[in-house]
Coordinates of C-alpha atoms in Angstrom, one line a residue:
M1 CA 7.5 35.5 45.3
N2 CA 5.5 38.0 43.0
R3 CA 6.9 41.1 43.8
A4 CA 4.0 43.0 43.1
A5 CA 1.8 40.8 44.9
F6 CA 4.9 41.2 47.2
L7 CA 4.6 45.0 47.7
V8 CA 0.5 45.2 47.2
G9 CA 0.9 42.9 50.2
R10 CA 3.0 44.7 52.4
W11 CA 0.6 48.3 51.7
L12 CA -2.5 46.6 53.2
L13 CA -0.5 44.6 56.2
G14 CA 1.4 48.0 56.9
D15 CA 4.8 46.7 59.6
S16 CA 2.4 43.9 60.6
Y17 CA 4.1 41.2 59.0
R18 CA 6.9 42.4 60.5
K19 CA 6.0 41.8 63.9
S20 CA 4.3 39.0 62.5
A21 CA 5.7 35.0 64.0
L22 CA 5.1 33.1 61.3
P23 CA 5.9 34.1 57.7
I24 CA 4.0 34.6 55.2
H25 CA 4.0 31.6 53.1
T26 CA 0.4 30.0 52.1
N27 CA -0.1 30.3 47.9
S28 CA -2.5 33.3 48.2
F29 CA -4.0 35.4 50.3
Y30 CA -7.5 36.2 51.4
T31 CA -9.7 39.0 51.3
T32 CA -13.6 39.5 52.5
S33 CA -15.5 42.2 53.9
K34 CA -16.5 41.0 56.3
K35 CA -13.8 40.5 58.3
C36 CA -11.9 43.4 57.6
F37 CA -9.3 44.9 61.0
W38 CA -7.9 47.9 59.2
N39 CA -8.6 50.4 60.1
S40 CA -7.4 53.6 57.0
N41 CA -10.6 53.7 55.7
K42 CA -8.5 53.9 52.1
K43 CA -7.5 50.1 52.6
L44 CA -10.7 50.3 53.7
T45 CA -12.1 50.7 50.0
F46 CA -9.8 49.4 48.3
I47 CA -10.2 45.7 49.8
R48 CA -13.9 45.7 50.3
A49 CA -12.4 46.6 45.9
I50 CA -11.3 43.7 45.6
S51 CA -13.8 41.2 47.8
R52 CA -13.2 37.6 47.2
S53 CA -10.4 37.6 44.9
T54 CA -6.9 35.9 45.5
L55 CA -3.8 37.7 45.8
T56 CA -0.6 35.1 44.6
M57 CA 1.8 35.5 47.7
A58 CA 4.3 32.9 47.7
A59 CA 4.1 29.2 45.6
Y60 CA 5.9 27.0 48.0
R61 CA 5.5 23.6 46.4
E62 CA 3.2 21.7 44.1
E63 CA -0.5 22.4 44.4
P64 CA -0.9 18.1 46.6
P65 CA -3.7 17.1 44.6
C66 CA -1.7 16.9 41.5
F67 CA 1.6 14.6 43.8
I68 CA -1.2 13.3 44.5
V69 CA -2.8 11.9 40.7
K70 CA 0.4 12.5 38.8
N71 CA 2.9 10.1 41.3
R72 CA 0.7 7.4 42.3
T73 CA 2.4 4.8 40.0
R74 CA 5.9 6.4 42.6
F75 CA 6.0 2.9 43.5
L76 CA 7.5 1.6 40.2
R77 CA 10.8 3.1 40.7
Y78 CA 11.5 -0.1 42.9
F79 CA 10.4 -2.4 40.3
S80 CA 12.6 -3.6 37.5
E81 CA 11.3 -5.0 34.0
T82 CA 14.9 -6.6 33.6
K83 CA 14.6 -9.8 32.1
D84 CA 18.6 -10.6 33.4
A85 CA 18.5 -11.7 36.6
N86 CA 21.7 -13.0 37.1
L87 CA 22.9 -10.4 39.4
A88 CA 20.0 -10.3 41.2
T89 CA 20.0 -11.9 45.1
S90 CA 17.3 -14.3 46.2
I91 CA 14.6 -14.0 48.3
D92 CA 13.6 -17.1 49.7
V93 CA 10.0 -17.4 51.5
L94 CA 8.8 -19.5 53.7
L95 CA 6.9 -20.3 57.0
K96 CA 8.9 -20.2 60.6
E97 CA 7.1 -24.0 60.6
D98 CA 8.9 -25.0 57.2
L99 CA 12.4 -23.4 58.8
E100 CA 14.2 -26.9 59.9
K101 CA 13.0 -28.6 56.1
Y102 CA 15.0 -25.5 54.9
L103 CA 18.0 -26.1 57.1
E104 CA 18.3 -29.1 55.7
T105 CA 18.7 -28.3 52.1
Q106 CA 21.3 -25.6 52.9
P107 CA 25.0 -25.5 53.2
S108 CA 26.4 -26.2 56.1
S109 CA 28.1 -22.1 56.1
V110 CA 23.8 -21.2 55.9
R111 CA 23.6 -23.0 58.9
A112 CA 25.9 -21.7 61.2
W113 CA 25.2 -18.8 59.9
L114 CA 21.5 -18.8 60.8
H115 CA 22.5 -20.6 64.1
S116 CA 25.4 -18.2 65.0
N117 CA 22.7 -15.1 64.7
S118 CA 19.5 -16.7 66.9
F119 CA 17.7 -16.8 64.2
V120 CA 17.4 -20.1 64.7
P121 CA 15.0 -21.8 66.5
F122 CA 12.4 -19.2 64.8
K123 CA 10.8 -16.9 67.6
G124 CA 8.2 -14.6 68.2
K125 CA 5.0 -14.2 66.1
E126 CA 6.5 -11.4 63.0
T127 CA 8.2 -11.5 60.0
K128 CA 11.3 -11.9 60.1
W129 CA 14.5 -11.1 57.2
I130 CA 18.0 -12.2 58.0
A131 CA 20.3 -11.4 54.9
V132 CA 22.8 -14.1 53.7
P133 CA 26.9 -13.4 53.0
S134 CA 28.3 -14.2 49.9
Q135 CA 31.3 -17.5 50.8
N136 CA 32.7 -16.4 47.8
F137 CA 32.5 -12.7 47.2
P138 CA 33.1 -11.2 51.0
G139 CA 30.5 -8.1 51.8
K140 CA 28.5 -9.1 48.8
I141 CA 25.1 -10.8 50.3
E142 CA 24.0 -14.8 48.5
K143 CA 20.8 -14.3 49.7
L144 CA 17.9 -13.3 51.5
V145 CA 15.7 -16.0 53.7
L146 CA 12.2 -14.7 55.0
V147 CA 10.1 -16.8 57.0
L148 CA 6.7 -14.6 57.4
G149 CA 4.4 -14.4 60.9
D150 CA 1.5 -15.5 62.0
G151 CA 0.1 -12.4 59.6
M152 CA -2.3 -12.2 62.9
S153 CA -1.7 -8.3 62.3
F154 CA -3.0 -8.1 58.8
G155 CA -5.8 -10.6 59.2
G156 CA -4.6 -13.9 58.8
A157 CA -3.0 -12.3 55.8
R158 CA 0.4 -13.9 56.7
W159 CA 1.8 -13.2 52.3
M160 CA 1.5 -9.7 53.7
G161 CA 4.7 -10.7 55.8
F162 CA 6.6 -9.8 52.2
A163 CA 5.8 -5.5 53.3
V164 CA 9.4 -5.3 55.7
L165 CA 11.6 -5.9 52.3
P166 CA 11.3 -2.1 50.8
S167 CA 11.8 -0.5 54.0
S168 CA 14.7 -2.5 55.7
A169 CA 16.2 -4.4 52.8
P170 CA 20.1 -3.1 52.1
A171 CA 19.8 -1.3 48.7
G172 CA 20.1 -3.9 45.4
L173 CA 18.3 -5.8 42.8
Y174 CA 16.3 -9.0 44.6
K175 CA 13.6 -11.4 43.0
L176 CA 11.9 -14.1 44.3
G177 CA 13.5 -17.6 44.9
F178 CA 12.3 -20.6 46.5
V179 CA 8.6 -20.6 47.7
S180 CA 7.7 -23.3 50.1
E181 CA 4.3 -25.4 49.9
R182 CA 2.7 -24.5 53.2
A183 CA 3.1 -20.7 52.5
H184 CA 1.5 -21.1 48.3
E185 CA -1.2 -22.8 51.2
H186 CA -1.6 -19.6 53.0
G187 CA -1.9 -17.0 50.3
F188 CA 1.4 -16.1 49.2
T189 CA 1.6 -16.0 45.3
S190 CA 4.6 -13.6 42.8
T191 CA 1.0 -11.3 42.6
R192 CA 0.8 -10.8 46.7
A193 CA 4.3 -10.7 46.8
A194 CA 5.0 -7.6 44.4
F195 CA 1.5 -5.8 46.1
A196 CA 2.8 -6.3 49.3
W197 CA 6.4 -5.1 47.9
A198 CA 4.4 -1.7 46.6
L199 CA 2.5 -0.9 50.0
G200 CA 5.7 -1.6 51.3
C201 CA 7.4 1.1 49.3
Y202 CA 4.2 4.1 50.5
S203 CA 5.3 7.3 51.8
F204 CA 4.2 10.8 52.0
P205 CA 6.6 13.1 50.8
V206 CA 5.3 16.2 49.3
Y207 CA 5.8 17.9 52.7
K208 CA 8.6 16.8 53.9
G209 CA 10.7 19.9 53.1
A210 CA 11.0 21.9 49.7
N211 CA 14.0 20.3 48.3
E212 CA 12.0 16.8 48.5
A213 CA 8.8 18.3 47.6
K214 CA 10.8 19.9 44.3
N215 CA 12.0 16.6 43.3
N216 CA 8.5 14.7 43.0
T217 CA 7.0 17.2 41.5
S218 CA 7.7 15.7 37.5
S219 CA 6.5 12.0 37.6
V220 CA 8.9 9.8 39.7
A221 CA 7.9 6.1 38.1
D222 CA 9.1 7.9 35.1
I223 CA 13.2 8.2 36.6
S224 CA 14.8 4.6 36.5
P225 CA 16.1 3.3 39.6
D226 CA 19.5 3.3 40.6
P227 CA 20.3 -0.3 42.5
A228 CA 22.7 1.4 44.5
F229 CA 20.7 3.1 46.8
L230 CA 17.0 1.4 46.8
P231 CA 16.0 -2.5 47.1
V232 CA 15.2 -3.0 43.8
F233 CA 12.3 -6.2 43.1
I234 CA 12.1 -7.5 39.7
W235 CA 8.9 -7.9 38.2
P236 CA 7.8 -12.3 38.7
M237 CA 7.6 -13.6 35.5
D238 CA 4.0 -15.2 36.6
C239 CA 3.1 -12.0 38.2
D240 CA -0.2 -10.1 37.1
K241 CA 1.9 -6.8 36.7
S242 CA -1.6 -5.0 35.6
L243 CA -3.7 -5.6 38.6
V244 CA -0.8 -4.8 41.1
E245 CA -0.1 -1.8 39.7
S246 CA -4.1 -1.1 39.4
C247 CA -5.0 -1.9 43.3
A248 CA -1.1 0.1 44.1
S249 CA -2.0 3.6 42.3
A250 CA -5.1 3.5 43.6
T251 CA -4.1 2.9 46.8
F252 CA -1.4 5.0 47.1
L253 CA -4.0 7.7 45.9
V254 CA -6.7 6.8 49.0
R255 CA -3.3 7.4 51.3
D256 CA -2.6 10.3 49.8
M257 CA -5.9 12.5 49.5
I258 CA -6.7 11.1 53.4
S259 CA -3.3 12.7 55.0
T260 CA -3.8 15.7 52.7
P261 CA -4.2 18.7 55.0
A262 CA -8.0 20.2 55.2
E263 CA -6.3 23.6 53.7
D264 CA -4.8 21.4 50.5
M265 CA -7.7 18.9 50.5
G266 CA -10.8 21.2 50.8
P267 CA -13.9 19.9 48.7
A268 CA -11.9 21.9 45.7
G269 CA -9.5 19.7 46.4
I270 CA -11.2 17.0 45.8
E271 CA -13.3 18.6 42.6
N272 CA -9.4 18.9 41.4
T273 CA -8.4 15.7 41.9
A274 CA -10.9 14.2 40.9
R275 CA -10.9 15.8 37.0
L276 CA -6.5 15.5 37.0
L277 CA -7.6 11.4 37.5
A278 CA -10.3 12.0 34.6
E279 CA -8.0 13.4 32.0
E280 CA -6.2 10.2 32.1
Y281 CA -9.2 8.5 31.0
S282 CA -10.8 8.3 27.1
G283 CA -14.0 9.4 27.6
A284 CA -13.7 10.6 31.1
S285 CA -15.7 13.8 32.0
V286 CA -16.2 15.7 35.4
R287 CA -18.5 18.4 36.4
S288 CA -19.5 20.5 39.7
I289 CA -22.1 21.8 40.6
V290 CA -20.6 24.2 43.5
D291 CA -22.6 26.7 46.5
E292 CA -25.9 28.5 45.8
D293 CA -26.4 26.8 42.6
L294 CA -26.6 23.0 44.9
I295 CA -30.4 25.0 46.3
K296 CA -30.9 25.4 41.9
E297 CA -29.7 21.8 41.4
N298 CA -31.5 21.0 44.2
F299 CA -28.7 19.6 46.4
P300 CA -29.9 22.0 50.0
Q301 CA -28.8 19.1 52.0
V302 CA -25.2 19.2 51.2
Y303 CA -26.1 23.4 50.8
M304 CA -27.2 24.0 54.2
V305 CA -24.3 21.7 56.1
G306 CA -21.1 23.5 53.9
R307 CA -22.7 26.7 54.1
G308 CA -20.8 28.0 56.7
A309 CA -17.5 26.9 55.3
S310 CA -15.3 29.6 53.8
Q311 CA -15.7 30.9 49.5
K312 CA -11.9 29.0 49.4
H313 CA -14.3 25.1 51.0
R314 CA -17.8 26.0 49.4
A315 CA -19.5 23.3 49.4
R316 CA -20.4 21.3 46.1
V317 CA -20.8 17.9 44.3
I318 CA -19.0 16.6 42.4
E319 CA -19.8 14.0 39.4
L320 CA -17.4 11.7 37.3
V321 CA -18.8 9.8 34.4
A322 CA -17.6 7.4 32.5
G323 CA -18.0 4.8 29.6
D324 CA -20.3 2.8 27.4
P325 CA -24.1 4.2 28.8
N326 CA -25.0 0.7 27.6
H327 CA -23.7 -1.0 30.5
P328 CA -24.7 -1.9 33.8
T329 CA -24.5 1.5 34.9
V330 CA -23.6 1.5 38.5
C331 CA -22.9 4.5 41.1
L332 CA -19.6 5.1 43.8
L333 CA -20.9 7.4 46.0
G334 CA -17.9 9.1 48.6
K335 CA -18.9 11.4 51.7
G336 CA -16.4 14.2 51.6
V337 CA -16.1 16.1 54.3
S338 CA -12.8 17.9 53.8
F339 CA -12.7 18.7 57.4
D340 CA -15.0 18.1 60.8
S341 CA -15.0 20.4 63.6
G342 CA -18.6 19.4 64.3
G343 CA -20.6 22.3 64.0
L344 CA -22.1 24.1 66.0
D345 CA -22.4 21.1 68.4
I346 CA -18.5 21.9 68.3
K347 CA -16.3 18.2 68.7
P348 CA -13.6 18.6 71.5
A349 CA -9.8 19.5 70.5
S350 CA -8.9 15.4 70.6
G351 CA -12.0 14.8 68.7
M352 CA -10.9 17.0 65.9
R353 CA -7.3 15.7 65.8
L354 CA -7.6 13.1 62.6
M355 CA -10.8 15.2 61.3
K356 CA -9.1 15.5 57.9
K357 CA -9.5 12.4 57.4
D358 CA -13.3 12.5 56.9
M359 CA -13.2 12.4 53.6
G360 CA -12.0 9.3 53.4
G361 CA -15.4 8.1 51.9
A362 CA -14.1 10.5 48.6
A363 CA -11.2 9.2 48.7
H364 CA -12.1 5.3 47.7
A365 CA -15.1 6.3 45.8
L366 CA -12.0 7.7 43.4
G367 CA -9.4 5.0 44.1
L368 CA -12.1 3.0 43.5
A369 CA -13.0 4.7 40.1
S370 CA -9.4 4.6 38.2
M371 CA -9.4 -0.3 39.7
V372 CA -12.2 0.2 37.4
L373 CA -10.9 2.1 34.7
S374 CA -7.6 0.7 34.4
S375 CA -9.0 -2.4 34.4
K376 CA -11.1 -2.0 31.6
L377 CA -15.1 -3.1 33.7
P378 CA -18.1 -3.4 30.8
I379 CA -19.5 -0.9 33.8
H380 CA -20.9 3.0 32.6
L381 CA -19.7 4.1 35.9
R382 CA -20.9 7.4 37.4
V383 CA -19.0 9.1 40.7
I384 CA -20.8 11.4 43.3
I385 CA -19.5 12.7 45.5
S386 CA -20.9 15.4 48.2
A387 CA -18.4 17.8 48.9
V388 CA -18.1 19.9 52.1
E389 CA -16.3 21.4 54.6
N390 CA -18.3 21.6 58.0
A391 CA -17.0 24.8 59.5
V392 CA -18.2 26.8 62.9
D393 CA -19.5 30.1 61.1
G394 CA -22.1 32.4 61.5
E395 CA -24.0 30.9 58.5
S396 CA -24.1 27.1 60.3
Y397 CA -26.9 25.3 60.2
R398 CA -27.7 25.0 63.3
P399 CA -29.1 22.1 65.9
G400 CA -32.8 22.0 65.2
D401 CA -32.9 23.7 62.0
I402 CA -34.4 21.4 59.8
L403 CA -33.5 20.8 56.6
K404 CA -35.7 20.0 53.3
A405 CA -33.9 17.1 51.2
R406 CA -33.4 16.2 47.5
N407 CA -37.1 14.0 48.0
G408 CA -38.9 15.8 49.9
L409 CA -37.9 14.2 53.3
T410 CA -37.4 16.6 56.2
T411 CA -35.3 15.8 59.1
E412 CA -34.8 18.0 61.9
V413 CA -30.7 18.3 62.9
G414 CA -30.2 16.5 65.9
N415 CA -26.3 17.6 65.8
T416 CA -24.4 19.6 63.4
D417 CA -22.1 16.7 64.2
A418 CA -23.9 13.9 62.4
E419 CA -23.8 16.3 58.7
G420 CA -22.7 13.0 56.5
R421 CA -25.3 11.6 56.2
L422 CA -26.9 15.1 55.4
I423 CA -24.6 15.4 52.4
L424 CA -24.6 11.3 51.7
A425 CA -28.4 11.6 51.1
D426 CA -28.6 13.9 48.5
A427 CA -26.8 11.6 46.7
L428 CA -28.1 8.9 47.4
V429 CA -31.7 10.0 45.9
Y430 CA -29.9 11.3 42.4
A431 CA -27.6 8.1 42.3
C432 CA -31.2 6.5 42.0
E433 CA -32.2 8.4 39.9
F434 CA -30.0 6.6 37.1
S435 CA -32.1 3.7 38.3
P436 CA -28.3 1.4 38.7
Q437 CA -28.0 -1.7 39.0
L438 CA -25.5 -1.6 42.8
V439 CA -25.4 1.7 44.4
V440 CA -22.0 1.8 46.5
D441 CA -21.0 4.6 49.0
F442 CA -17.6 5.1 50.9
A443 CA -18.3 7.4 54.7
T444 CA -16.2 7.3 57.4
L445 CA -19.4 7.7 59.5
T446 CA -20.0 7.0 62.7
G447 CA -17.0 6.3 66.0
A448 CA -20.2 3.8 66.4
A449 CA -18.4 1.5 63.5
R450 CA -15.0 1.9 65.4
V451 CA -16.2 0.5 68.9
A452 CA -18.1 -2.5 67.0
L453 CA -15.6 -3.6 65.2
G454 CA -11.9 -1.9 66.0
T455 CA -10.1 0.8 62.8
D456 CA -8.6 -2.0 61.1
V457 CA -12.3 -3.9 59.6
A458 CA -14.8 -1.9 57.6
V459 CA -18.1 -1.8 58.3
F460 CA -20.7 -2.2 56.2
F461 CA -24.3 -2.7 55.1
S462 CA -26.4 -4.1 52.2
N463 CA -30.2 -4.2 51.1
D464 CA -29.3 -6.6 48.6
E465 CA -28.4 -10.6 50.4
Q466 CA -27.0 -11.4 46.9
F467 CA -24.8 -8.6 46.5
A468 CA -23.8 -8.7 50.2
E469 CA -22.6 -12.3 50.0
K470 CA -21.3 -11.9 47.4
L471 CA -18.5 -9.2 48.8
E472 CA -18.5 -11.3 52.2
Q473 CA -17.1 -13.6 49.9
A474 CA -14.7 -11.1 47.6
A475 CA -13.3 -9.5 51.0
R476 CA -12.6 -13.0 51.9
Q477 CA -11.0 -14.0 48.4
V478 CA -8.8 -10.8 48.6
D479 CA -8.1 -10.8 52.1
D480 CA -9.2 -7.6 52.5
P481 CA -11.4 -7.6 56.0
V482 CA -15.0 -7.0 56.1
W483 CA -18.0 -7.6 58.4
R484 CA -21.6 -6.9 57.6
L485 CA -24.3 -5.3 60.5
P486 CA -27.4 -5.6 60.5
L487 CA -30.7 -2.9 59.2
Y488 CA -32.3 -3.8 62.5
C489 CA -35.0 -2.3 61.8
G490 CA -35.8 -2.4 65.3
Y491 CA -33.7 0.7 66.2
R492 CA -35.6 2.8 63.0
P493 CA -38.1 4.7 66.0
Q494 CA -35.4 6.6 67.3
L495 CA -35.2 8.3 63.8
D496 CA -38.7 9.9 64.4
S497 CA -39.4 13.4 65.0
K498 CA -42.6 15.3 66.2
F499 CA -41.6 18.4 63.6
A500 CA -40.1 16.4 60.8
D501 CA -40.7 13.3 58.9
L502 CA -36.9 12.0 60.4
R503 CA -34.5 13.4 62.9
N504 CA -30.4 13.6 61.9
I505 CA -29.4 11.3 65.0
G506 CA -31.5 8.4 67.4
E507 CA -33.3 9.7 69.8
G508 CA -36.2 8.4 72.4
G509 CA -34.5 5.5 75.5
A510 CA -32.0 3.4 73.0
A511 CA -30.6 7.0 72.4
G512 CA -26.8 7.2 71.5
Y513 CA -26.6 2.7 70.8
G514 CA -26.4 0.7 68.0
G515 CA -25.3 4.2 66.3
S516 CA -23.3 2.6 63.1
I517 CA -26.9 0.8 62.3
V518 CA -28.9 4.4 63.4
A519 CA -26.9 6.2 60.8
A520 CA -27.3 3.3 57.9
L521 CA -30.9 3.7 58.4
Y522 CA -31.5 6.6 58.0
L523 CA -29.1 6.4 54.6
Q524 CA -31.9 3.7 53.9
E525 CA -34.7 5.9 53.4
F526 CA -33.1 7.7 50.7
V527 CA -32.9 4.4 48.1
N528 CA -35.2 3.3 46.3
R529 CA -35.9 -0.1 47.6
S530 CA -35.4 -2.0 44.2
I531 CA -31.9 -1.1 43.9
P532 CA -29.5 -2.7 45.0
W533 CA -27.4 -0.8 47.8
I534 CA -24.0 -1.7 49.9
H535 CA -23.2 1.4 53.0
F536 CA -19.7 1.7 54.0
D537 CA -19.0 2.6 57.7
I538 CA -14.8 3.0 57.5
M539 CA -12.0 4.1 59.4
A540 CA -10.0 4.9 56.4
Y541 CA -6.8 5.6 58.4
N542 CA -3.8 3.9 60.1
I543 CA -3.9 5.2 63.5
A544 CA -0.4 3.0 64.4
S545 CA 2.9 1.8 61.9
K546 CA 3.2 -1.5 60.4
P547 CA 4.8 -3.1 57.6
G548 CA 3.2 -2.0 54.5
K549 CA 1.0 -0.3 56.1
P550 CA 2.2 3.0 57.5
E551 CA 0.4 5.6 60.3
G552 CA -1.6 8.1 58.0
G553 CA -4.5 7.0 55.3
E554 CA -5.6 3.2 54.6
A555 CA -7.5 1.9 52.0
M556 CA -10.9 -0.3 53.6
G557 CA -13.0 -2.9 51.4
M558 CA -11.7 -1.3 48.2
R559 CA -10.2 -4.2 47.2
A560 CA -12.7 -6.5 48.0
V561 CA -15.2 -3.8 45.9
H562 CA -13.3 -4.7 42.8
R563 CA -13.6 -8.4 43.0
L564 CA -17.2 -7.9 43.5
L565 CA -17.6 -5.7 40.2
E566 CA -15.2 -7.7 38.4
D567 CA -17.3 -11.3 39.8
K568 CA -20.8 -9.9 39.4
F569 CA -20.6 -7.4 35.2
S570 CA -16.8 -8.8 34.3
S571 CA -17.4 -12.2 31.5
S572 CA -13.7 -12.7 32.0
S573 CA -12.9 -12.6 36.0
R574 CA -9.1 -13.2 36.8
S575 CA -7.9 -15.9 38.0
E576 CA -5.5 -13.4 39.7
M577 CA -6.3 -12.0 43.2
I578 CA -5.2 -9.2 45.8

C-alpha cells in the first residue's frame, strides 16, 4: 500500500477504519461532494477540493480486463506441439454402439479389465471413460477408452463429450488414437476433439486468491506445460489448429468478461477490454464517447439510461473499427449493461443476482470480432457497444419519461427495467448510417426468450430471409444451436403510446405475452429496412456445469455467426468446422 495514500485516507476516515468490520482493499477510493458524511468542516473542504478524484489505496490483483485479454489463450498450456508421440497415452474414441465390436479387437486383458470394472455392458447416457493399465509396465496407463454419450445435454453434439477429459483424466501426455467410424459419422473430428479439449480446460482463476491471481498476471499461454502435473493433449496432425485457437480464445474472452463482477467490468472495463483487444491487430482502433459527450454526438437514449450511475461507471458508446474500408462493411452491436438493477422499477433481489451478465451482448460482439480479425476475413468491421449501468439514483431516468432517440423517434418509458432496447436503438441507428451489408446485434434482452426456448438455445430474429436461412444452416454445421422467432407485426400495436411515437414495453390486452418479439419489434423501428439485420436475444450464462460448459458466462450463437460470415464474405471458406 502507498503509505502517503494510506495516511490521507486515515486522516479522512478518522478512527472509523478501525471500527469497520470490512478491510479496505479496493483499488480506488472515490469521494464526491454530493455524498459527504464527515463532520469536520476542514475535512469537508478538503474533500470538495478533491471531488471526483481518485486516491489509490491498495492494489490486490491485476485488473480483470487485462487478465481476460492477455490470458484468453491459457488453454494452450494443455496442448503440446511435440512430434514425438511414442510416450503419449492413446485415447480411443467410440460410441456405446461400437463397444462390443471394439472389444473383439482388443486383448483378453483389456476385455477382462473393462468387464471387471463394470464398464461393459455400458450403462447410462453420459460420456464415460476408463483408464486401461499397462501389462508390461505396472503403474502405467496403456490407453484411455472414451465412450461418447448420447449428447443430449449438448443438443445432440456427441463430440462435445470429449471435453470431460481435461478435468478428470490423470496428468500425462495424450494423443488421439482409434476413432470409430460411427463416431466420425456423428460429427467427431480431430479439430472438434481439440476444441472440446480446450473448452474442458476452462476455469476463471482471477478471483481465487491473491497468490493465484498473481501467478496468472503473465501470459500463461507461454508457459511450457509439465505433463507430470497436467493432462496435455498433442495437437492431431490433421487438426485445424488456427480455427481451434480462434474459437476457443473467443469463447474464453466471452466467458471471462461475463463472469467478472460488475465492479470490475463496468462500462470503463468493457472499453478497456476493447482497447486491449484492438492492440493485437494491425490497423484496429477504438474510440469512446463518454457521459455528456453522448448528448453532443447524438446518443441521447444511451446517456439517459446511464445517467444515474456513478462517475466510475459513466455511460459510453465504444466503437472498434478494423479492416479495409474497401471490403464489405459488417456492424456488430452489443448491449453492454454492466449491471442491471432495474432502475427505479427495481428488480427483486433474486432477479438482480445474475445481472452482472447483462453486458453479455458486448462480450459476444468483442468475442466475434476477435474471431473475424484472427481469421482475417475480408470484412470492414465496425463493433459498436452501448455501455451503461442501470442504477438507482436521483439522476436515474423515470417511468413516464419520454426519450428521444438518435433518429428522432420518441419513446415513453413504461418500465425502466426495459433499458437494453433503449440503448441498442441509438446504436442501431448509428450502424445503419454506414450502409453496412449486415448488422448483427447481441443482447441479453428479455426473460421471455428464456421462457420460450430455455437457457441453451439462442433466440434470433431477422428482417432478411436469405441471411436467416444461411444462419440456421451455419448453426447446424457447427453445432451451435439457434432458433428463429418471428417479427410478428400483429404485436406491433402494443408499442403504441398516447404521448410519444413508441413505448419501450407492451401495453394493452396482450401486454406481458410475446415479450421477446415485442422487444425485437421495438428495435426494428430503428433499423433501415433495406439493411439486413439479425438480432440475438441470449442467456449468455450456464446456470449449471456440464463438461466443457462450467457454470458462469457462456458464448451462444457466436460460432454460427462466424461461419455465416465466412460463407458469405470469404471466397475460401474452411472445410473444417467446429
